[in-house]
Short mmCIF file of C-alpha atoms in Angstrom, two decimals:
data_model
loop_
_atom_site.label_atom_id
_atom_site.label_comp_id
_atom_site.label_asym_id
_atom_site.label_seq_id
_atom_site.Cartn_x
_atom_site.Cartn_y
_atom_site.Cartn_z
CA UNK Q 356 0.10 18.33 -55.03
CA UNK Q 357 1.00 15.07 -53.30
CA UNK Q 358 -1.74 13.67 -51.02
CA UNK Q 359 0.54 11.25 -49.15
CA UNK Q 360 1.72 12.27 -45.72
CA UNK Q 361 5.23 13.56 -45.38
CA UNK Q 362 7.16 11.10 -43.23
CA UNK Q 363 10.45 11.91 -41.54
CA UNK Q 364 13.36 9.51 -41.32
CA UNK Q 365 13.14 9.62 -37.52
CA UNK Q 366 9.46 8.68 -37.77
CA UNK Q 367 10.33 5.70 -39.95
CA UNK Q 368 13.01 4.60 -37.47
CA UNK Q 369 10.55 4.91 -34.55
CA UNK Q 370 7.85 3.02 -36.47
CA UNK Q 371 10.19 0.20 -37.48
CA UNK Q 372 12.20 0.10 -34.23
CA UNK Q 373 11.06 -3.40 -33.25
CA UNK Q 374 11.99 -4.69 -36.73
CA UNK Q 375 15.48 -3.17 -36.46
CA UNK Q 376 15.94 -4.48 -32.91
CA UNK Q 377 14.95 -7.98 -34.04
CA UNK Q 378 17.33 -7.89 -36.99
CA UNK Q 379 20.21 -6.77 -34.76
CA UNK Q 380 19.29 -9.41 -32.17
CA UNK Q 381 19.57 -12.02 -34.92
CA UNK Q 382 23.10 -10.80 -35.67
CA UNK Q 383 22.58 -8.43 -38.57
CA UNK Q 384 24.86 -5.41 -38.49
CA UNK Q 385 23.66 -1.83 -38.38
CA UNK Q 386 25.63 -1.23 -41.57
CA UNK Q 387 23.53 -3.78 -43.49
CA UNK Q 388 20.32 -2.28 -42.08
CA UNK Q 389 21.43 1.18 -43.26
CA UNK Q 390 22.29 -0.30 -46.68
CA UNK Q 391 18.79 -1.80 -46.90
CA UNK Q 392 17.23 1.52 -45.94
CA UNK Q 393 19.30 3.33 -48.58
CA UNK Q 394 18.87 0.80 -51.40
CA UNK Q 395 15.53 -0.96 -50.89
CA UNK Q 396 13.52 1.73 -49.11
CA UNK Q 397 15.03 4.74 -50.87
CA UNK Q 398 15.87 6.49 -47.61
CA UNK Q 399 19.17 8.34 -47.62
CA UNK Q 400 20.78 8.05 -44.22
CA UNK Q 401 24.33 7.63 -42.93
CA UNK Q 402 25.36 5.05 -40.34
CA UNK Q 403 26.11 7.85 -37.87
CA UNK Q 404 22.64 9.38 -38.31
CA UNK Q 405 21.00 5.94 -38.11
CA UNK Q 406 22.71 5.27 -34.78
CA UNK Q 407 21.65 8.66 -33.43
CA UNK Q 408 18.03 8.20 -34.55
CA UNK Q 409 18.02 4.63 -33.23
CA UNK Q 410 19.18 5.88 -29.84
CA UNK Q 411 16.49 8.56 -29.79
CA UNK Q 412 13.83 6.05 -30.83
CA UNK Q 413 14.87 3.70 -28.03
CA UNK Q 414 14.69 6.53 -25.49
CA UNK Q 415 11.24 7.55 -26.76
CA UNK Q 416 10.03 3.94 -26.55
CA UNK Q 417 11.40 3.61 -23.01
CA UNK Q 418 9.77 6.88 -22.00
CA UNK Q 419 6.47 5.68 -23.44
CA UNK Q 420 6.70 2.51 -21.33
CA UNK Q 421 7.59 4.52 -18.22
CA UNK Q 422 4.68 6.91 -18.68
CA UNK Q 423 2.17 4.11 -19.20
CA UNK Q 424 -0.15 3.46 -16.29
CA UNK Q 425 1.58 1.18 -13.80
CA UNK Q 426 0.14 -2.27 -13.32
CA UNK Q 427 -1.46 -2.74 -9.93
CA UNK Q 428 0.20 -5.69 -8.26
CA UNK Q 429 -0.54 -6.93 -4.77
CA UNK Q 430 2.03 -5.90 -2.23
CA UNK Q 431 3.31 -8.71 -0.05
CA UNK Q 432 5.53 -8.13 2.90
CA UNK Q 433 7.49 -10.76 4.72
CA UNK Q 434 7.66 -10.58 8.48
CA UNK Q 435 10.85 -11.34 10.39
CA UNK Q 436 10.74 -14.86 11.88
CA UNK Q 437 10.29 -13.57 15.44
CA UNK Q 438 7.20 -11.55 14.54
CA UNK Q 439 5.80 -14.27 12.28
CA UNK Q 440 6.07 -16.75 15.18
CA UNK Q 441 4.15 -14.39 17.48
CA UNK Q 442 1.50 -13.90 14.77
CA UNK Q 443 1.06 -17.68 14.40
CA UNK Q 444 0.82 -18.15 18.18
CA UNK Q 445 -1.78 -15.41 18.47
CA UNK Q 446 -3.88 -16.90 15.67
CA UNK Q 447 -3.60 -20.36 17.23
CA UNK Q 448 -4.70 -19.05 20.65
CA UNK Q 449 -7.22 -16.26 20.01
CA UNK Q 450 -8.11 -15.99 23.70
CA UNK Q 451 -4.51 -15.15 24.52
CA UNK Q 452 -4.36 -11.36 24.39
CA UNK Q 453 -1.41 -9.20 23.67
CA UNK Q 454 -0.43 -6.62 26.25
CA UNK Q 455 -1.27 -3.03 25.31
CA UNK Q 456 1.57 -1.14 23.72
CA UNK Q 457 2.09 1.20 26.66
CA UNK Q 458 2.54 -1.66 29.14
CA UNK Q 459 5.96 -3.18 29.58
CA UNK Q 460 6.10 -6.58 27.98
CA UNK Q 461 8.03 -9.54 29.27
CA UNK Q 462 9.80 -9.92 25.96
CA UNK Q 463 13.55 -9.55 26.01
CA UNK Q 464 14.85 -6.28 24.71
CA UNK Q 465 16.87 -6.30 21.51
CA UNK Q 466 20.17 -4.53 21.30
CA UNK Q 467 20.82 -2.05 18.53
CA UNK Q 468 23.27 -4.49 16.94
CA UNK Q 469 20.65 -7.26 16.93
CA UNK Q 470 18.13 -4.93 15.31
CA UNK Q 471 20.65 -3.91 12.64
CA UNK Q 472 21.44 -7.56 11.92
CA UNK Q 473 17.73 -8.30 11.59
CA UNK Q 474 17.21 -5.38 9.21
CA UNK Q 475 20.26 -6.16 7.10
CA UNK Q 476 19.84 -9.91 6.75
CA UNK Q 477 18.34 -11.04 3.49
CA UNK Q 478 15.06 -12.86 3.71
CA UNK Q 479 14.78 -16.39 2.36
CA UNK Q 480 11.49 -16.10 0.50
CA UNK Q 481 11.38 -19.83 -0.27
CA UNK Q 482 10.82 -20.62 3.41
CA UNK Q 483 7.93 -18.22 3.85
#
């Protein structure tokens, strides 16, 4: 009885995926990789099956990355220039109080078109 573990061709492809990706990135064809698998490694596989197993291995690797715990990154939000200016003024003059939300403010009202423009304009993050 053989004590070595039985290994499937798909398992070999998954295990050596990064090697195959690197070889293809360097310009080696899938045909030559299949030839190496057939001749040097003693694995009998057709080009069609190699491509199918390679695709499945890539999907499994992508799924593994997706299921990994997400990295916690700080969330930064950029304020529109009008609000940022008010924030700076308030910080510069702490004794100056803002009116309560239910009181009418003396600020000019924005039209719906102006609000849409503000929401749709792309922010220049270099100036923030």
